[in-house]
PDB file of C-alpha atoms in Angstrom:
ATOM      1  CA  GLU I   2     -12.457  13.625  -3.922  1.00 74.00           C
ATOM      2  CA  PRO I   3     -12.050  12.655  -0.231  1.00 74.00           C
ATOM      3  CA  GLU I   4      -8.661  11.957   0.692  1.00 92.00           C
ATOM      4  CA  VAL I   5      -6.532  10.629   3.827  1.00 96.00           C
ATOM      5  CA  THR I   6      -4.569  13.424   5.353  1.00 96.00           C
ATOM      6  CA  GLN I   7      -1.390  12.749   7.458  1.00 97.00           C
ATOM      7  CA  THR I   8       0.752  15.110   9.668  1.00 96.00           C
ATOM      8  CA  PRO I   9       3.331  15.886   9.804  1.00 96.00           C
ATOM      9  CA  SER I  10       4.938  15.362   6.210  1.00 96.00           C
ATOM     10  CA  HIS I  11       8.394  15.069   7.818  1.00 97.00           C
ATOM     11  CA  GLN I  12       9.210  14.173  11.398  1.00 97.00           C
ATOM     12  CA  VAL I  13      12.782  14.235  12.626  1.00 97.00           C
ATOM     13  CA  THR I  14      13.559  12.716  15.926  1.00 95.00           C
ATOM     14  CA  GLN I  15      16.473  11.573  18.085  1.00 96.00           C
ATOM     15  CA  MET I  16      16.869   7.891  18.746  1.00 97.00           C
ATOM     16  CA  GLY I  17      15.147   6.883  21.944  1.00 97.00           C
ATOM     17  CA  GLN I  18      12.581   9.378  21.867  1.00 97.00           C
ATOM     18  CA  GLU I  19       8.628   9.007  21.378  1.00 97.00           C
ATOM     19  CA  VAL I  20       6.971  10.016  18.229  1.00 97.00           C
ATOM     20  CA  ILE I  21       3.448  10.067  17.222  1.00 97.00           C
ATOM     21  CA  LEU I  22       2.238  10.021  13.697  1.00 97.00           C
ATOM     22  CA  ARG I  23      -1.107  11.364  12.981  1.00 97.00           C
ATOM     23  CA  CYS I  24      -3.669  10.617  10.295  1.00 97.00           C
ATOM     24  CA  VAL I  25      -7.402  11.680   9.450  1.00 96.00           C
ATOM     25  CA  PRO I  26      -9.075   8.618   7.564  1.00 95.00           C
ATOM     26  CA  ILE I  27     -11.813   9.226   4.881  1.00 93.00           C
ATOM     27  CA  SER I  28     -14.743  10.370   6.857  1.00 89.00           C
ATOM     28  CA  ASN I  29     -17.087   7.385   5.970  1.00 87.00           C
ATOM     29  CA  HIS I  30     -14.503   4.593   6.166  1.00 91.00           C
ATOM     30  CA  LEU I  31     -14.425   2.328   9.008  1.00 89.00           C
ATOM     31  CA  TYR I  32     -11.138   0.255   8.637  1.00 93.00           C
ATOM     32  CA  PHE I  33      -7.811   2.018   9.232  1.00 95.00           C
ATOM     33  CA  TYR I  34      -4.318   0.859   8.562  1.00 97.00           C
ATOM     34  CA  TRP I  35      -0.618   1.885   9.039  1.00 98.00           C
ATOM     35  CA  TYR I  36       2.104   0.571   6.334  1.00 98.00           C
ATOM     36  CA  ARG I  37       5.744   1.614   6.064  1.00 98.00           C
ATOM     37  CA  GLN I  38       8.163   1.880   3.320  1.00 97.00           C
ATOM     38  CA  ILE I  39      11.871   1.919   4.167  1.00 97.00           C
ATOM     39  CA  LEU I  40      13.768   3.825   1.312  1.00 94.00           C
ATOM     40  CA  GLY I  41      14.361   1.603  -1.718  1.00 92.00           C
ATOM     41  CA  GLN I  42      12.170  -1.298  -0.128  1.00 94.00           C
ATOM     42  CA  LYS I  43       8.589  -2.437  -0.729  1.00 96.00           C
ATOM     43  CA  VAL I  44       5.530  -1.104   1.354  1.00 97.00           C
ATOM     44  CA  GLU I  45       4.846  -3.344   4.474  1.00 97.00           C
ATOM     45  CA  PHE I  46       1.841  -3.888   6.545  1.00 97.00           C
ATOM     46  CA  LEU I  47       2.213  -2.975  10.175  1.00 98.00           C
ATOM     47  CA  VAL I  48      -1.558  -2.830  11.498  1.00 97.00           C
ATOM     48  CA  SER I  49      -5.257  -2.676  10.869  1.00 95.00           C
ATOM     49  CA  PHE I  50      -7.812  -0.997  13.224  1.00 94.00           C
ATOM     50  CA  TYR I  51     -11.802  -1.548  13.248  1.00 91.00           C
ATOM     51  CA  ASN I  52     -14.203  -0.809  15.953  1.00 89.00           C
ATOM     52  CA  ASN I  53     -11.551   0.840  18.488  1.00 90.00           C
ATOM     53  CA  GLU I  54      -9.360  -2.295  18.286  1.00 93.00           C
ATOM     54  CA  ILE I  55      -6.466  -3.968  16.541  1.00 96.00           C
ATOM     55  CA  SER I  56      -7.791  -6.427  13.916  1.00 93.00           C
ATOM     56  CA  GLU I  57      -4.643  -7.602  12.555  1.00 94.00           C
ATOM     57  CA  LYS I  58      -0.908  -6.789  12.988  1.00 96.00           C
ATOM     58  CA  SER I  59       2.455  -7.953  11.537  1.00 95.00           C
ATOM     59  CA  GLU I  60       5.572  -9.168  13.126  1.00 95.00           C
ATOM     60  CA  ILE I  61       6.866  -5.628  12.693  1.00 96.00           C
ATOM     61  CA  PHE I  62       4.215  -4.068  14.988  1.00 96.00           C
ATOM     62  CA  ASP I  63       5.894  -5.170  18.268  1.00 94.00           C
ATOM     63  CA  ASP I  64       5.470  -3.528  21.747  1.00 94.00           C
ATOM     64  CA  GLN I  65       7.212  -0.394  20.600  1.00 96.00           C
ATOM     65  CA  PHE I  66       4.173   0.462  18.589  1.00 97.00           C
ATOM     66  CA  SER I  67       0.593   1.235  19.546  1.00 97.00           C
ATOM     67  CA  VAL I  68      -2.269   2.822  17.641  1.00 97.00           C
ATOM     68  CA  GLU I  69      -5.267   4.733  18.960  1.00 95.00           C
ATOM     69  CA  ARG I  70      -8.325   6.728  17.845  1.00 92.00           C
ATOM     70  CA  PRO I  71      -8.434   9.502  20.397  1.00 86.00           C
ATOM     71  CA  ASP I  72     -11.386  11.129  18.828  1.00 86.00           C
ATOM     72  CA  GLY I  73     -13.933  10.737  16.101  1.00 77.00           C
ATOM     73  CA  SER I  74     -11.666  11.684  13.534  1.00 86.00           C
ATOM     74  CA  ASN I  75      -7.744  11.061  14.056  1.00 92.00           C
ATOM     75  CA  PHE I  76      -6.205   7.679  14.054  1.00 96.00           C
ATOM     76  CA  THR I  77      -2.570   7.967  15.569  1.00 97.00           C
ATOM     77  CA  LEU I  78       0.487   5.534  15.365  1.00 98.00           C
ATOM     78  CA  LYS I  79       2.894   6.006  18.582  1.00 97.00           C
ATOM     79  CA  ILE I  80       6.453   4.659  18.489  1.00 97.00           C
ATOM     80  CA  ARG I  81       7.525   4.520  22.059  1.00 95.00           C
ATOM     81  CA  SER I  82      11.177   4.321  21.715  1.00 94.00           C
ATOM     82  CA  THR I  83      12.461   5.147  18.363  1.00 96.00           C
ATOM     83  CA  LYS I  84      15.370   3.022  16.828  1.00 96.00           C
ATOM     84  CA  LEU I  85      17.289   4.003  13.578  1.00 96.00           C
ATOM     85  CA  GLU I  86      15.747   1.362  11.583  1.00 96.00           C
ATOM     86  CA  ASP I  87      12.474   3.047  12.308  1.00 97.00           C
ATOM     87  CA  SER I  88      13.503   5.460   9.758  1.00 97.00           C
ATOM     88  CA  ALA I  89      10.868   5.182   6.986  1.00 97.00           C
ATOM     89  CA  MET I  90       7.983   6.571   5.133  1.00 98.00           C
ATOM     90  CA  TYR I  91       4.807   5.756   7.239  1.00 98.00           C
ATOM     91  CA  PHE I  92       1.347   5.607   5.123  1.00 98.00           C
ATOM     92  CA  CYS I  93      -1.989   5.636   6.764  1.00 98.00           C
ATOM     93  CA  ALA I  94      -4.892   3.964   4.717  1.00 97.00           C
ATOM     94  CA  SER I  95      -8.518   3.593   5.195  1.00 95.00           C
ATOM     95  CA  SER I  96     -11.345   1.560   3.472  1.00 92.00           C
ATOM     96  CA  GLU I  97     -14.973   1.139   3.713  1.00 88.00           C
ATOM     97  CA  LEU I  98     -16.780  -1.333   5.725  1.00 74.00           C
ATOM     98  CA  GLN I  99     -17.955  -3.999   3.423  1.00 67.00           C
ATOM     99  CA  ALA I 100     -18.453  -7.862   3.977  1.00 58.00           C
ATOM    100  CA  ASN I 101     -15.783  -8.840   1.822  1.00 60.00           C
ATOM    101  CA  SER I 102     -12.322  -7.790   1.803  1.00 57.00           C
ATOM    102  CA  ASN I 103     -12.061  -6.381  -1.726  1.00 70.00           C
ATOM    103  CA  GLN I 104     -12.679  -2.901  -0.819  1.00 80.00           C
ATOM    104  CA  PRO I 105      -9.455  -0.848  -2.014  1.00 88.00           C
ATOM    105  CA  GLN I 106      -7.505   0.829   0.763  1.00 93.00           C
ATOM    106  CA  HIS I 107      -6.791   4.516   0.138  1.00 94.00           C
ATOM    107  CA  PHE I 108      -3.509   5.986   1.016  1.00 96.00           C
ATOM    108  CA  GLY I 109      -2.610   9.289   2.711  1.00 97.00           C
ATOM    109  CA  ASP I 110       0.669  11.010   1.241  1.00 95.00           C
ATOM    110  CA  GLY I 111       2.747   9.568   4.127  1.00 97.00           C
ATOM    111  CA  THR I 112       4.896  10.983   6.983  1.00 97.00           C
ATOM    112  CA  ARG I 113       8.763  10.705   6.298  1.00 97.00           C
ATOM    113  CA  LEU I 114      10.334   9.791   9.661  1.00 98.00           C
ATOM    114  CA  SER I 115      13.893  10.391  10.227  1.00 97.00           C
ATOM    115  CA  ILE I 116      15.767   8.998  13.224  1.00 97.00           C
ATOM    116  CA  LEU I 117      19.068  10.488  14.141  1.00 95.00           C
TER     117      LEU I 117
ATOM    118  CA  ARG K  25       8.805 -18.380  -3.138  1.00 68.00           C
ATOM    119  CA  LYS K  26       8.411 -14.874  -2.308  1.00 76.00           C
ATOM    120  CA  GLU K  27       4.716 -13.708  -1.385  1.00 92.00           C
ATOM    121  CA  VAL K  28       4.120 -11.420  -4.121  1.00 95.00           C
ATOM    122  CA  GLU K  29       6.799 -11.333  -6.984  1.00 95.00           C
ATOM    123  CA  GLN K  30       7.241  -8.957  -9.601  1.00 95.00           C
ATOM    124  CA  ASP K  31      10.062  -8.253 -12.237  1.00 91.00           C
ATOM    125  CA  PRO K  32      11.517  -4.973 -11.041  1.00 90.00           C
ATOM    126  CA  GLY K  33      12.311  -3.544 -14.581  1.00 88.00           C
ATOM    127  CA  PRO K  34      12.912  -0.886 -15.656  1.00 93.00           C
ATOM    128  CA  PHE K  35      10.647  -1.249 -18.522  1.00 94.00           C
ATOM    129  CA  ASN K  36      11.982   1.592 -21.030  1.00 96.00           C
ATOM    130  CA  VAL K  37       9.257   1.998 -23.872  1.00 97.00           C
ATOM    131  CA  PRO K  38       8.209   4.816 -26.377  1.00 97.00           C
ATOM    132  CA  GLU K  39       5.365   6.783 -26.042  1.00 97.00           C
ATOM    133  CA  GLY K  40       2.308   4.945 -27.839  1.00 97.00           C
ATOM    134  CA  ALA K  41       3.698   1.567 -27.002  1.00 97.00           C
ATOM    135  CA  THR K  42       1.879  -1.403 -25.229  1.00 97.00           C
ATOM    136  CA  VAL K  43       3.409  -2.844 -22.301  1.00 97.00           C
ATOM    137  CA  ALA K  44       2.539  -5.532 -20.108  1.00 96.00           C
ATOM    138  CA  PHE K  45       3.714  -6.501 -16.446  1.00 94.00           C
ATOM    139  CA  ASN K  46       3.253 -10.043 -14.597  1.00 95.00           C
ATOM    140  CA  CYS K  47       3.197 -10.634 -10.988  1.00 96.00           C
ATOM    141  CA  THR K  48       2.912 -13.900  -9.182  1.00 96.00           C
ATOM    142  CA  TYR K  49       1.775 -14.581  -5.691  1.00 95.00           C
ATOM    143  CA  SER K  50       2.115 -17.668  -3.328  1.00 93.00           C
ATOM    144  CA  ASN K  51      -1.150 -18.476  -1.759  1.00 91.00           C
ATOM    145  CA  SER K  52      -3.571 -20.189  -3.984  1.00 89.00           C
ATOM    146  CA  ALA K  53      -6.472 -19.319  -1.516  1.00 89.00           C
ATOM    147  CA  SER K  54      -5.943 -15.551  -2.120  1.00 90.00           C
ATOM    148  CA  GLN K  55      -9.043 -13.779  -3.048  1.00 86.00           C
ATOM    149  CA  SER K  56      -8.124  -9.892  -3.626  1.00 91.00           C
ATOM    150  CA  PHE K  57      -5.959  -8.512  -6.023  1.00 94.00           C
ATOM    151  CA  PHE K  58      -5.098  -4.968  -6.945  1.00 95.00           C
ATOM    152  CA  TRP K  59      -2.780  -2.658  -9.060  1.00 97.00           C
ATOM    153  CA  TYR K  60      -1.532   0.421  -7.629  1.00 97.00           C
ATOM    154  CA  ARG K  61       1.055   2.837  -9.025  1.00 97.00           C
ATOM    155  CA  GLN K  62       3.560   4.653  -6.848  1.00 97.00           C
ATOM    156  CA  ASP K  63       5.408   7.808  -8.174  1.00 96.00           C
ATOM    157  CA  CYS K  64       8.810   8.703  -6.598  1.00 92.00           C
ATOM    158  CA  ARG K  65       8.665   9.202  -3.042  1.00 86.00           C
ATOM    159  CA  LYS K  66       4.779   9.674  -2.960  1.00 93.00           C
ATOM    160  CA  GLU K  67       1.941   7.362  -1.840  1.00 95.00           C
ATOM    161  CA  PRO K  68       0.535   4.226  -3.491  1.00 96.00           C
ATOM    162  CA  LYS K  69      -2.315   5.131  -5.621  1.00 95.00           C
ATOM    163  CA  LEU K  70      -5.095   2.530  -6.423  1.00 94.00           C
ATOM    164  CA  LEU K  71      -4.934   1.902 -10.220  1.00 96.00           C
ATOM    165  CA  MET K  72      -7.670  -1.020 -10.542  1.00 94.00           C
ATOM    166  CA  SER K  73      -8.906  -3.829  -8.702  1.00 93.00           C
ATOM    167  CA  VAL K  74      -8.545  -7.270 -10.516  1.00 94.00           C
ATOM    168  CA  TYR K  75     -11.469  -9.284 -10.829  1.00 89.00           C
ATOM    169  CA  SER K  76     -11.772 -13.191 -11.803  1.00 88.00           C
ATOM    170  CA  SER K  77     -13.184 -12.323 -15.411  1.00 88.00           C
ATOM    171  CA  GLY K  78     -10.373  -9.733 -16.112  1.00 89.00           C
ATOM    172  CA  ASN K  79     -11.367  -5.944 -16.309  1.00 93.00           C
ATOM    173  CA  GLU K  80     -10.594  -3.049 -18.316  1.00 95.00           C
ATOM    174  CA  ASP K  81     -10.348   0.639 -17.379  1.00 94.00           C
ATOM    175  CA  GLY K  82      -9.745   2.817 -20.335  1.00 96.00           C
ATOM    176  CA  ARG K  83      -5.935   2.031 -21.490  1.00 97.00           C
ATOM    177  CA  PHE K  84      -5.368  -0.481 -18.642  1.00 98.00           C
ATOM    178  CA  THR K  85      -6.469  -4.023 -18.691  1.00 97.00           C
ATOM    179  CA  ALA K  86      -5.889  -6.639 -15.711  1.00 97.00           C
ATOM    180  CA  GLN K  87      -6.233 -10.050 -15.891  1.00 96.00           C
ATOM    181  CA  LEU K  88      -5.994 -12.907 -13.191  1.00 95.00           C
ATOM    182  CA  ASN K  89      -4.865 -16.434 -13.900  1.00 94.00           C
ATOM    183  CA  ARG K  90      -5.806 -18.432 -10.751  1.00 92.00           C
ATOM    184  CA  ALA K  91      -4.289 -21.888 -12.079  1.00 93.00           C
ATOM    185  CA  SER K  92      -0.832 -20.114 -12.501  1.00 93.00           C
ATOM    186  CA  GLN K  93      -1.277 -17.550  -9.753  1.00 94.00           C
ATOM    187  CA  TYR K  94      -0.471 -14.794 -11.609  1.00 93.00           C
ATOM    188  CA  ILE K  95      -1.820 -11.458 -12.368  1.00 96.00           C
ATOM    189  CA  SER K  96      -1.247  -9.010 -15.288  1.00 97.00           C
ATOM    190  CA  LEU K  97      -1.454  -5.356 -16.200  1.00 97.00           C
ATOM    191  CA  LEU K  98      -1.456  -4.275 -19.761  1.00 97.00           C
ATOM    192  CA  ILE K  99      -1.254  -0.609 -20.590  1.00 98.00           C
ATOM    193  CA  ARG K 100      -1.945   0.468 -24.144  1.00 98.00           C
ATOM    194  CA  ASP K 101      -0.920   3.596 -25.836  1.00 98.00           C
ATOM    195  CA  SER K 102       1.456   4.743 -23.112  1.00 98.00           C
ATOM    196  CA  LYS K 103       1.645   8.311 -22.130  1.00 97.00           C
ATOM    197  CA  LEU K 104       4.473  10.138 -20.651  1.00 97.00           C
ATOM    198  CA  SER K 105       2.679  10.483 -17.383  1.00 97.00           C
ATOM    199  CA  ASP K 106       2.473   6.645 -17.030  1.00 98.00           C
ATOM    200  CA  SER K 107       5.921   6.594 -16.019  1.00 97.00           C
ATOM    201  CA  ALA K 108       5.739   5.353 -12.499  1.00 97.00           C
ATOM    202  CA  THR K 109       6.402   2.171 -10.470  1.00 97.00           C
ATOM    203  CA  TYR K 110       3.472  -0.340 -10.704  1.00 98.00           C
ATOM    204  CA  LEU K 111       2.717  -2.234  -7.583  1.00 97.00           C
ATOM    205  CA  CYS K 112       1.146  -5.825  -7.523  1.00 97.00           C
ATOM    206  CA  VAL K 113      -0.884  -5.994  -4.161  1.00 96.00           C
ATOM    207  CA  VAL K 114      -2.564  -9.112  -2.938  1.00 95.00           C
ATOM    208  CA  ILE K 115      -4.567 -10.039   0.195  1.00 92.00           C
ATOM    209  CA  LEU K 116      -2.981 -13.205   0.563  1.00 88.00           C
ATOM    210  CA  ASP K 117      -5.125 -14.755   3.312  1.00 85.00           C
ATOM    211  CA  THR K 118      -9.042 -15.254   3.245  1.00 80.00           C
ATOM    212  CA  GLY K 119     -10.775 -13.104   5.956  1.00 80.00           C
ATOM    213  CA  ARG K 120      -7.701 -10.882   6.240  1.00 86.00           C
ATOM    214  CA  ARG K 121      -7.372  -7.200   4.959  1.00 89.00           C
ATOM    215  CA  ALA K 122      -3.453  -6.769   5.369  1.00 93.00           C
ATOM    216  CA  LEU K 123      -2.172  -5.744   1.826  1.00 94.00           C
ATOM    217  CA  THR K 124       0.955  -7.574   0.593  1.00 95.00           C
ATOM    218  CA  PHE K 125       2.898  -5.505  -1.838  1.00 97.00           C
ATOM    219  CA  GLY K 126       5.310  -6.603  -4.546  1.00 96.00           C
ATOM    220  CA  SER K 127       8.589  -4.591  -4.724  1.00 95.00           C
ATOM    221  CA  GLY K 128       7.119  -3.047  -7.831  1.00 96.00           C
ATOM    222  CA  THR K 129       7.949  -2.801 -11.642  1.00 96.00           C
ATOM    223  CA  ARG K 130       9.383   0.461 -12.841  1.00 96.00           C
ATOM    224  CA  LEU K 131       8.012   1.862 -16.047  1.00 97.00           C
ATOM    225  CA  GLN K 132       9.718   4.782 -18.004  1.00 97.00           C
ATOM    226  CA  VAL K 133       8.037   6.068 -20.973  1.00 97.00           C
ATOM    227  CA  GLN K 134      10.181   8.032 -23.296  1.00 96.00           C
ATOM    228  CA  PRO K 135       9.128  10.822 -25.867  1.00 94.00           C
TER     229      PRO K 135
END
């Protein structure tokens, strides 16, 4: 079964440093997403991406965050200057292009980001 | 009112039991509903979409009650492998795709 893959599985970074999280969505999917889950809390939406642009973003997704599809397969999340509160599990997801929004999103196994 | 609300549990049930979870959502205009399961420190995995007429997938049955704005999940003949956190997930606004997650209900099936 096709799956979303994420790298690295664990990233440890000093506060203030930039970090890039990488994702390879399922190959025939055209919608891509980033979510995060702080330890012990619920999964929260960050951003969705379609046709090379952001289609939705949450209040969490401020100017420190950016997303990019640098080539035909990768989808990245960059955090410019990390803060302690950015420590979380970051999940990438993708879904098919359909007219309605009922298409389920399939999640990668996440990148655990630890900010020191 | 929280956007998507679930009883956190835990629900401790013996193998073979039937267990039901409920979830309420805040926006009456919401159109898309899902149940995901999440094992400890793992990614959410889609269990099933929830359709207006209710739907069943093996031992799992999902129901939607639009008038009361709640969704339910029924698990019959519980297995040890059903032990996980069950996440109620809603797309709250028409035309959007952002998933809004509940905090999850933890299920522990005991031998």
